[in-house]
PDB file of C-alpha atoms in Angstrom:
ATOM      1  CA  MET A   7     195.911 257.367 145.123  1.00  0.00           C
ATOM      2  CA  SER A   8     196.515 260.725 142.488  1.00  0.00           C
ATOM      3  CA  HIS A   9     195.555 263.884 142.451  1.00  0.00           C
ATOM      4  CA  ALA A  10     192.480 263.308 140.111  1.00  0.00           C
ATOM      5  CA  THR A  11     191.009 260.717 141.755  1.00  0.00           C
ATOM      6  CA  ILE A  12     190.935 262.502 145.181  1.00  0.00           C
ATOM      7  CA  GLY A  13     189.560 265.033 142.861  1.00  0.00           C
ATOM      8  CA  VAL A  14     186.836 263.188 140.608  1.00  0.00           C
ATOM      9  CA  ARG A  15     186.089 261.485 144.287  1.00  0.00           C
ATOM     10  CA  ALA A  16     185.405 264.149 146.071  1.00  0.00           C
ATOM     11  CA  LEU A  17     183.046 265.606 143.226  1.00  0.00           C
ATOM     12  CA  ALA A  18     180.572 262.485 143.325  1.00  0.00           C
ATOM     13  CA  ILE A  19     180.296 262.964 147.436  1.00  0.00           C
ATOM     14  CA  ALA A  20     179.397 266.100 146.435  1.00  0.00           C
ATOM     15  CA  ILE A  21     176.293 265.377 144.001  1.00  0.00           C
ATOM     16  CA  ALA A  22     175.420 262.972 146.377  1.00  0.00           C
ATOM     17  CA  CYS A  23     175.015 265.185 149.215  1.00  0.00           C
ATOM     18  CA  LEU A  24     173.475 267.932 147.123  1.00  0.00           C
ATOM     19  CA  SER A  25     170.832 265.853 145.454  1.00  0.00           C
ATOM     20  CA  MET A  26     169.259 263.887 148.461  1.00  0.00           C
ATOM     21  CA  PRO A  27     168.252 265.220 151.640  1.00  0.00           C
ATOM     22  CA  LEU A  28     169.325 264.795 155.046  1.00  0.00           C
ATOM     23  CA  PRO A  29     168.344 261.034 157.301  1.00  0.00           C
ATOM     24  CA  VAL A  30     164.888 261.349 158.303  1.00  0.00           C
ATOM     25  CA  ALA A  31     164.591 261.737 162.127  1.00  0.00           C
ATOM     26  CA  GLY A  32     161.919 260.030 163.678  1.00  0.00           C
ATOM     27  CA  ALA A  33     158.239 259.526 161.952  1.00  0.00           C
ATOM     28  CA  ILE A  34     158.379 262.760 160.371  1.00  0.00           C
ATOM     29  CA  ASP A  35     158.165 263.021 156.480  1.00  0.00           C
ATOM     30  CA  LEU A  36     158.355 266.419 154.036  1.00  0.00           C
ATOM     31  CA  ILE A  37     156.433 265.471 151.119  1.00  0.00           C
ATOM     32  CA  PRO A  38     158.090 266.595 148.227  1.00  0.00           C
ATOM     33  CA  LYS A  39     162.250 266.408 149.091  1.00  0.00           C
ATOM     34  CA  GLU A  40     162.700 269.287 146.665  1.00  0.00           C
ATOM     35  CA  ALA A  41     161.100 272.271 145.585  1.00  0.00           C
ATOM     36  CA  VAL A  42     160.316 274.005 142.983  1.00  0.00           C
ATOM     37  CA  VAL A  43     159.143 278.406 143.128  1.00  0.00           C
ATOM     38  CA  ARG A  44     158.664 280.344 140.435  1.00  0.00           C
ATOM     39  CA  ASP A  45     156.254 283.123 140.456  1.00  0.00           C
ATOM     40  CA  ARG A  46     153.622 281.809 142.298  1.00  0.00           C
ATOM     41  CA  THR A  47     153.524 280.360 146.372  1.00  0.00           C
ATOM     42  CA  VAL A  48     154.460 276.294 146.433  1.00  0.00           C
ATOM     43  CA  PHE A  49     153.627 274.536 149.129  1.00  0.00           C
ATOM     44  CA  ALA A  50     155.406 271.499 151.574  1.00  0.00           C
ATOM     45  CA  ARG A  51     153.705 268.848 153.825  1.00  0.00           C
ATOM     46  CA  VAL A  52     154.671 267.254 156.922  1.00  0.00           C
ATOM     47  CA  VAL A  53     153.646 264.139 157.605  1.00  0.00           C
ATOM     48  CA  ASN A  54     153.534 262.331 161.140  1.00  0.00           C
ATOM     49  CA  ASN A  55     154.160 258.596 160.140  1.00  0.00           C
ATOM     50  CA  GLY A  56     154.292 257.472 163.716  1.00  0.00           C
ATOM     51  CA  TRP A  57     152.555 256.554 166.633  1.00  0.00           C
ATOM     52  CA  HIS A  58     152.847 260.404 169.302  1.00  0.00           C
ATOM     53  CA  PRO A  59     152.388 263.670 168.554  1.00  0.00           C
ATOM     54  CA  GLU A  60     155.937 265.718 167.151  1.00  0.00           C
ATOM     55  CA  TYR A  61     156.212 269.148 167.446  1.00  0.00           C
ATOM     56  CA  VAL A  62     158.163 270.352 164.618  1.00  0.00           C
ATOM     57  CA  GLU A  63     160.739 273.478 163.976  1.00  0.00           C
ATOM     58  CA  ILE A  64     160.656 274.505 159.837  1.00  0.00           C
ATOM     59  CA  SER A  65     163.628 277.157 158.600  1.00  0.00           C
ATOM     60  CA  LEU A  66     164.968 278.152 155.821  1.00  0.00           C
ATOM     61  CA  SER A  67     168.534 278.681 154.897  1.00  0.00           C
ATOM     62  CA  ARG A  68     169.804 280.238 151.662  1.00  0.00           C
ATOM     63  CA  LEU A  69     172.838 277.893 149.888  1.00  0.00           C
ATOM     64  CA  LEU A  70     175.610 280.077 149.554  1.00  0.00           C
ATOM     65  CA  ASN A  71     177.776 277.386 147.444  1.00  0.00           C
ATOM     66  CA  PRO A  72     174.926 274.957 146.224  1.00  0.00           C
ATOM     67  CA  GLY A  73     177.353 271.703 144.628  1.00  0.00           C
ATOM     68  CA  VAL A  74     179.697 271.537 148.056  1.00  0.00           C
ATOM     69  CA  PRO A  75     179.749 268.821 150.448  1.00  0.00           C
ATOM     70  CA  LEU A  76     177.461 268.667 153.014  1.00  0.00           C
ATOM     71  CA  LYS A  77     179.851 269.767 155.839  1.00  0.00           C
ATOM     72  CA  ASP A  78     181.358 272.473 153.297  1.00  0.00           C
ATOM     73  CA  GLU A  79     177.873 274.118 152.413  1.00  0.00           C
ATOM     74  CA  ARG A  80     177.697 277.515 153.724  1.00  0.00           C
ATOM     75  CA  LEU A  81     173.554 278.621 154.654  1.00  0.00           C
ATOM     76  CA  GLU A  82     172.337 281.900 155.393  1.00  0.00           C
ATOM     77  CA  GLU A  83     168.963 282.020 157.512  1.00  0.00           C
ATOM     78  CA  VAL A  84     166.095 283.418 155.472  1.00  0.00           C
ATOM     79  CA  GLY A  85     165.320 284.929 158.185  1.00  0.00           C
ATOM     80  CA  ASP A  86     169.327 287.344 158.629  1.00  0.00           C
ATOM     81  CA  SER A  87     168.733 288.817 155.841  1.00  0.00           C
ATOM     82  CA  ALA A  88     167.388 292.259 155.111  1.00  0.00           C
ATOM     83  CA  HIS A  89     165.853 291.721 151.862  1.00  0.00           C
ATOM     84  CA  PRO A  90     164.737 288.078 151.766  1.00  0.00           C
ATOM     85  CA  ALA A  91     162.994 286.487 148.253  1.00  0.00           C
ATOM     86  CA  LEU A  92     161.903 283.416 149.930  1.00  0.00           C
ATOM     87  CA  TYR A  93     159.686 282.992 152.622  1.00  0.00           C
ATOM     88  CA  ALA A  94     158.726 280.044 154.772  1.00  0.00           C
ATOM     89  CA  PHE A  95     155.660 279.188 157.190  1.00  0.00           C
ATOM     90  CA  PRO A  96     154.561 278.331 159.343  1.00  0.00           C
ATOM     91  CA  PHE A  97     157.564 278.570 161.836  1.00  0.00           C
ATOM     92  CA  ARG A  98     156.465 275.993 164.046  1.00  0.00           C
ATOM     93  CA  PHE A  99     153.669 273.599 164.696  1.00  0.00           C
ATOM     94  CA  SER A 100     152.438 270.003 166.172  1.00  0.00           C
ATOM     95  CA  LEU A 101     151.783 267.148 164.300  1.00  0.00           C
ATOM     96  CA  ALA A 102     148.615 264.386 166.243  1.00  0.00           C
ATOM     97  CA  PRO A 103     150.114 261.164 164.666  1.00  0.00           C
ATOM     98  CA  GLY A 104     148.781 260.931 161.044  1.00  0.00           C
ATOM     99  CA  GLN A 105     148.378 264.305 160.541  1.00  0.00           C
ATOM    100  CA  THR A 106     149.620 266.388 157.785  1.00  0.00           C
ATOM    101  CA  LYS A 107     150.453 269.698 157.765  1.00  0.00           C
ATOM    102  CA  THR A 108     151.282 272.399 155.557  1.00  0.00           C
ATOM    103  CA  ILE A 109     154.183 274.426 155.042  1.00  0.00           C
ATOM    104  CA  THR A 110     153.889 277.665 152.151  1.00  0.00           C
ATOM    105  CA  LEU A 111     156.934 278.646 150.391  1.00  0.00           C
ATOM    106  CA  LYS A 112     156.025 282.854 149.547  1.00  0.00           C
ATOM    107  CA  PRO A 113     158.275 284.114 147.216  1.00  0.00           C
ATOM    108  CA  LEU A 114     158.574 287.808 148.193  1.00  0.00           C
ATOM    109  CA  ARG A 115     160.575 289.392 145.230  1.00  0.00           C
ATOM    110  CA  PRO A 116     161.620 287.997 141.744  1.00  0.00           C
ATOM    111  CA  VAL A 117     165.450 286.333 141.694  1.00  0.00           C
ATOM    112  CA  ALA A 118     167.862 287.099 139.006  1.00  0.00           C
ATOM    113  CA  SER A 119     169.318 283.434 139.205  1.00  0.00           C
ATOM    114  CA  GLU A 120     168.885 280.380 140.456  1.00  0.00           C
ATOM    115  CA  THR A 121     168.655 280.221 144.056  1.00  0.00           C
ATOM    116  CA  VAL A 122     169.269 277.452 146.479  1.00  0.00           C
ATOM    117  CA  TYR A 123     167.411 276.677 150.299  1.00  0.00           C
ATOM    118  CA  ARG A 124     167.360 274.182 152.390  1.00  0.00           C
ATOM    119  CA  LEU A 125     164.343 273.412 154.018  1.00  0.00           C
ATOM    120  CA  ASN A 126     165.295 272.850 157.472  1.00  0.00           C
ATOM    121  CA  VAL A 127     162.675 270.438 159.680  1.00  0.00           C
ATOM    122  CA  LYS A 128     163.759 269.777 163.116  1.00  0.00           C
ATOM    123  CA  PRO A 129     161.170 267.236 165.037  1.00  0.00           C
ATOM    124  CA  VAL A 130     161.025 269.220 169.041  1.00  0.00           C
ATOM    125  CA  VAL A 131     160.380 265.934 171.959  1.00  0.00           C
ATOM    126  CA  ARG A 132     159.403 267.396 175.030  1.00  0.00           C
ATOM    127  CA  MET A 133     160.191 264.628 177.520  1.00  0.00           C
ATOM    128  CA  GLN A 134     157.421 262.915 178.737  1.00  0.00           C
ATOM    129  CA  ALA A 135     157.027 261.930 183.701  1.00  0.00           C
ATOM    130  CA  GLU A 136     157.081 258.400 181.739  1.00  0.00           C
ATOM    131  CA  ARG A 137     159.985 258.693 180.437  1.00  0.00           C
ATOM    132  CA  THR A 138     162.456 260.569 181.831  1.00  0.00           C
ATOM    133  CA  THR A 139     164.001 261.626 184.401  1.00  0.00           C
ATOM    134  CA  ALA A 140     164.635 264.780 183.815  1.00  0.00           C
ATOM    135  CA  THR A 141     162.568 267.553 184.744  1.00  0.00           C
ATOM    136  CA  ALA A 142     158.702 268.354 183.798  1.00  0.00           C
ATOM    137  CA  GLY A 143     158.327 270.317 180.181  1.00  0.00           C
ATOM    138  CA  SER A 144     162.564 270.518 179.489  1.00  0.00           C
ATOM    139  CA  VAL A 145     163.126 270.175 175.887  1.00  0.00           C
ATOM    140  CA  VAL A 146     164.974 267.984 173.918  1.00  0.00           C
ATOM    141  CA  ILE A 147     166.183 268.661 170.231  1.00  0.00           C
ATOM    142  CA  SER A 148     166.153 265.154 167.919  1.00  0.00           C
ATOM    143  CA  VAL A 149     168.190 265.016 165.021  1.00  0.00           C
ATOM    144  CA  GLY A 150     166.430 266.406 161.872  1.00  0.00           C
ATOM    145  CA  PHE A 151     166.615 266.472 158.279  1.00  0.00           C
ATOM    146  CA  SER A 152     166.143 268.747 155.752  1.00  0.00           C
ATOM    147  CA  GLY A 153     165.121 268.865 151.524  1.00  0.00           C
ATOM    148  CA  LEU A 154     165.823 271.532 148.969  1.00  0.00           C
ATOM    149  CA  VAL A 155     164.064 274.313 147.496  1.00  0.00           C
ATOM    150  CA  ARG A 156     164.509 275.450 144.197  1.00  0.00           C
ATOM    151  CA  GLN A 157     163.570 279.625 143.725  1.00  0.00           C
ATOM    152  CA  MET A 158     163.724 280.016 139.818  1.00  0.00           C
ATOM    153  CA  PRO A 159     164.670 283.553 137.916  1.00  0.00           C
ATOM    154  CA  GLU A 160     161.962 284.379 135.445  1.00  0.00           C
ATOM    155  CA  ASN A 161     164.479 284.261 132.604  1.00  0.00           C
ATOM    156  CA  GLU A 162     165.300 280.618 132.482  1.00  0.00           C
ATOM    157  CA  ARG A 163     169.176 280.125 130.767  1.00  0.00           C
ATOM    158  CA  GLU A 164     171.176 276.893 130.632  1.00  0.00           C
ATOM    159  CA  ALA A 165     175.067 277.744 129.151  1.00  0.00           C
ATOM    160  CA  LEU A 166     178.018 276.508 130.573  1.00  0.00           C
ATOM    161  CA  SER A 167     181.901 277.822 129.333  1.00  0.00           C
ATOM    162  CA  VAL A 168     184.683 276.188 129.582  1.00  0.00           C
ATOM    163  CA  THR A 169     188.499 277.753 130.359  1.00  0.00           C
ATOM    164  CA  CYS A 170     191.491 275.468 130.431  1.00  0.00           C
ATOM    165  CA  THR A 171     193.473 277.764 132.996  1.00  0.00           C
ATOM    166  CA  ALA A 172     196.617 274.972 132.810  1.00  0.00           C
ATOM    167  CA  PRO A 173     197.042 271.694 131.122  1.00  0.00           C
ATOM    168  CA  GLY A 174     194.602 269.930 133.121  1.00  0.00           C
ATOM    169  CA  ALA A 175     192.858 272.033 134.449  1.00  0.00           C
ATOM    170  CA  ALA A 176     189.421 273.640 133.985  1.00  0.00           C
ATOM    171  CA  ARG A 177     187.351 275.566 135.125  1.00  0.00           C
ATOM    172  CA  LEU A 178     183.990 275.573 134.097  1.00  0.00           C
ATOM    173  CA  THR A 179     181.623 278.786 134.456  1.00  0.00           C
ATOM    174  CA  ALA A 180     177.463 278.555 134.550  1.00  0.00           C
ATOM    175  CA  THR A 181     176.749 281.471 132.572  1.00  0.00           C
ATOM    176  CA  GLY A 182     173.079 281.157 132.085  1.00  0.00           C
ATOM    177  CA  THR A 183     170.703 282.110 135.217  1.00  0.00           C
ATOM    178  CA  VAL A 184     170.288 278.012 135.862  1.00  0.00           C
ATOM    179  CA  ARG A 185     172.149 275.707 137.070  1.00  0.00           C
ATOM    180  CA  PHE A 186     174.469 273.830 133.271  1.00  0.00           C
ATOM    181  CA  THR A 187     173.549 269.748 134.035  1.00  0.00           C
ATOM    182  CA  VAL A 188     177.076 267.971 132.802  1.00  0.00           C
ATOM    183  CA  LYS A 189     176.912 264.955 131.995  1.00  0.00           C
ATOM    184  CA  GLY A 190     179.790 263.077 129.667  1.00  0.00           C
ATOM    185  CA  ALA A 191     182.514 264.841 131.070  1.00  0.00           C
ATOM    186  CA  THR A 192     185.985 262.361 131.420  1.00  0.00           C
ATOM    187  CA  VAL A 193     189.133 263.861 134.501  1.00  0.00           C
ATOM    188  CA  ASP A 194     192.265 261.699 132.562  1.00  0.00           C
ATOM    189  CA  GLY A 195     189.576 259.234 130.849  1.00  0.00           C
ATOM    190  CA  GLN A 196     187.816 259.062 134.286  1.00  0.00           C
ATOM    191  CA  PRO A 197     183.498 259.376 133.426  1.00  0.00           C
ATOM    192  CA  LEU A 198     182.202 261.368 136.237  1.00  0.00           C
ATOM    193  CA  GLU A 199     178.465 261.466 137.253  1.00  0.00           C
ATOM    194  CA  ASP A 200     176.377 264.267 135.393  1.00  0.00           C
ATOM    195  CA  PHE A 201     176.678 267.052 137.662  1.00  0.00           C
ATOM    196  CA  ASN A 202     175.595 270.604 137.673  1.00  0.00           C
ATOM    197  CA  VAL A 203     177.640 274.338 138.157  1.00  0.00           C
ATOM    198  CA  TYR A 204     175.756 277.267 139.311  1.00  0.00           C
ATOM    199  CA  PRO A 205     175.738 280.909 138.044  1.00  0.00           C
ATOM    200  CA  GLY A 206     178.411 282.561 139.980  1.00  0.00           C
ATOM    201  CA  LEU A 207     179.658 279.421 141.301  1.00  0.00           C
ATOM    202  CA  PRO A 208     182.655 278.515 138.827  1.00  0.00           C
ATOM    203  CA  LEU A 209     183.996 274.594 139.722  1.00  0.00           C
ATOM    204  CA  PRO A 210     187.545 273.291 139.114  1.00  0.00           C
ATOM    205  CA  LEU A 211     188.116 270.304 137.377  1.00  0.00           C
ATOM    206  CA  ASN A 212     191.976 268.789 137.826  1.00  0.00           C
ATOM    207  CA  GLY A 213     193.904 266.094 136.375  1.00  0.00           C
ATOM    208  CA  ARG A 214     195.808 265.226 133.368  1.00  0.00           C
ATOM    209  CA  VAL A 215     193.338 265.413 130.508  1.00  0.00           C
ATOM    210  CA  VAL A 216     190.301 267.057 131.452  1.00  0.00           C
ATOM    211  CA  ALA A 217     187.098 266.581 129.123  1.00  0.00           C
ATOM    212  CA  ILE A 218     183.814 267.790 128.763  1.00  0.00           C
ATOM    213  CA  PRO A 219     181.784 267.340 126.105  1.00  0.00           C
ATOM    214  CA  GLY A 220     180.765 270.245 122.763  1.00  0.00           C
ATOM    215  CA  HIS A 221     184.270 271.905 124.457  1.00  0.00           C
ATOM    216  CA  SER A 222     188.131 271.542 123.798  1.00  0.00           C
ATOM    217  CA  ALA A 223     189.707 269.168 125.983  1.00  0.00           C
ATOM    218  CA  CYS A 224     191.771 270.630 128.469  1.00  0.00           C
TER     219      CYS A 224
END
């Protein structure tokens, strides 16, 4: 298998990972799966579609390298930041069957460029005596899931530059303030799915011939 083919497949995986939420656990659902925050507070909803009460923990993490496969994502808990730009609350709550609770996404300060977060929803199952032989009151964390939150700058501008770093090698850089969606790109004549390039995160493409619409081929 050629290096170009491997690179194309890796890029396709990265696109799919970022565009889709992580798998939903149990009966809990998050609506919407992707939220956009500008200068006003935005709300999301967590719904219990099951037959039993659910206990849920919420956390918000900034995605430091959006666009990579899930296994390569680097996250920073918003609570660990000295000057967070976005805040999510409440952190923990219970949901009766069929009940919905609201999560508040409140911007604290403007951002210079598009900033991407994962809103993590983690169901917590409180073990009942009839369901386990473990000590009463013990807690088991089930597999959680997450949605995407995009915090947008006041001045939203899309722009892309393409630099040929070597024959068959290109570096794509988003020179605006928000992600640039690349459409119709090819590597060695093989079309790529649409993908995003984020400000501050140049994306390399390698093959024998890299072609980006509107730019000279590399």
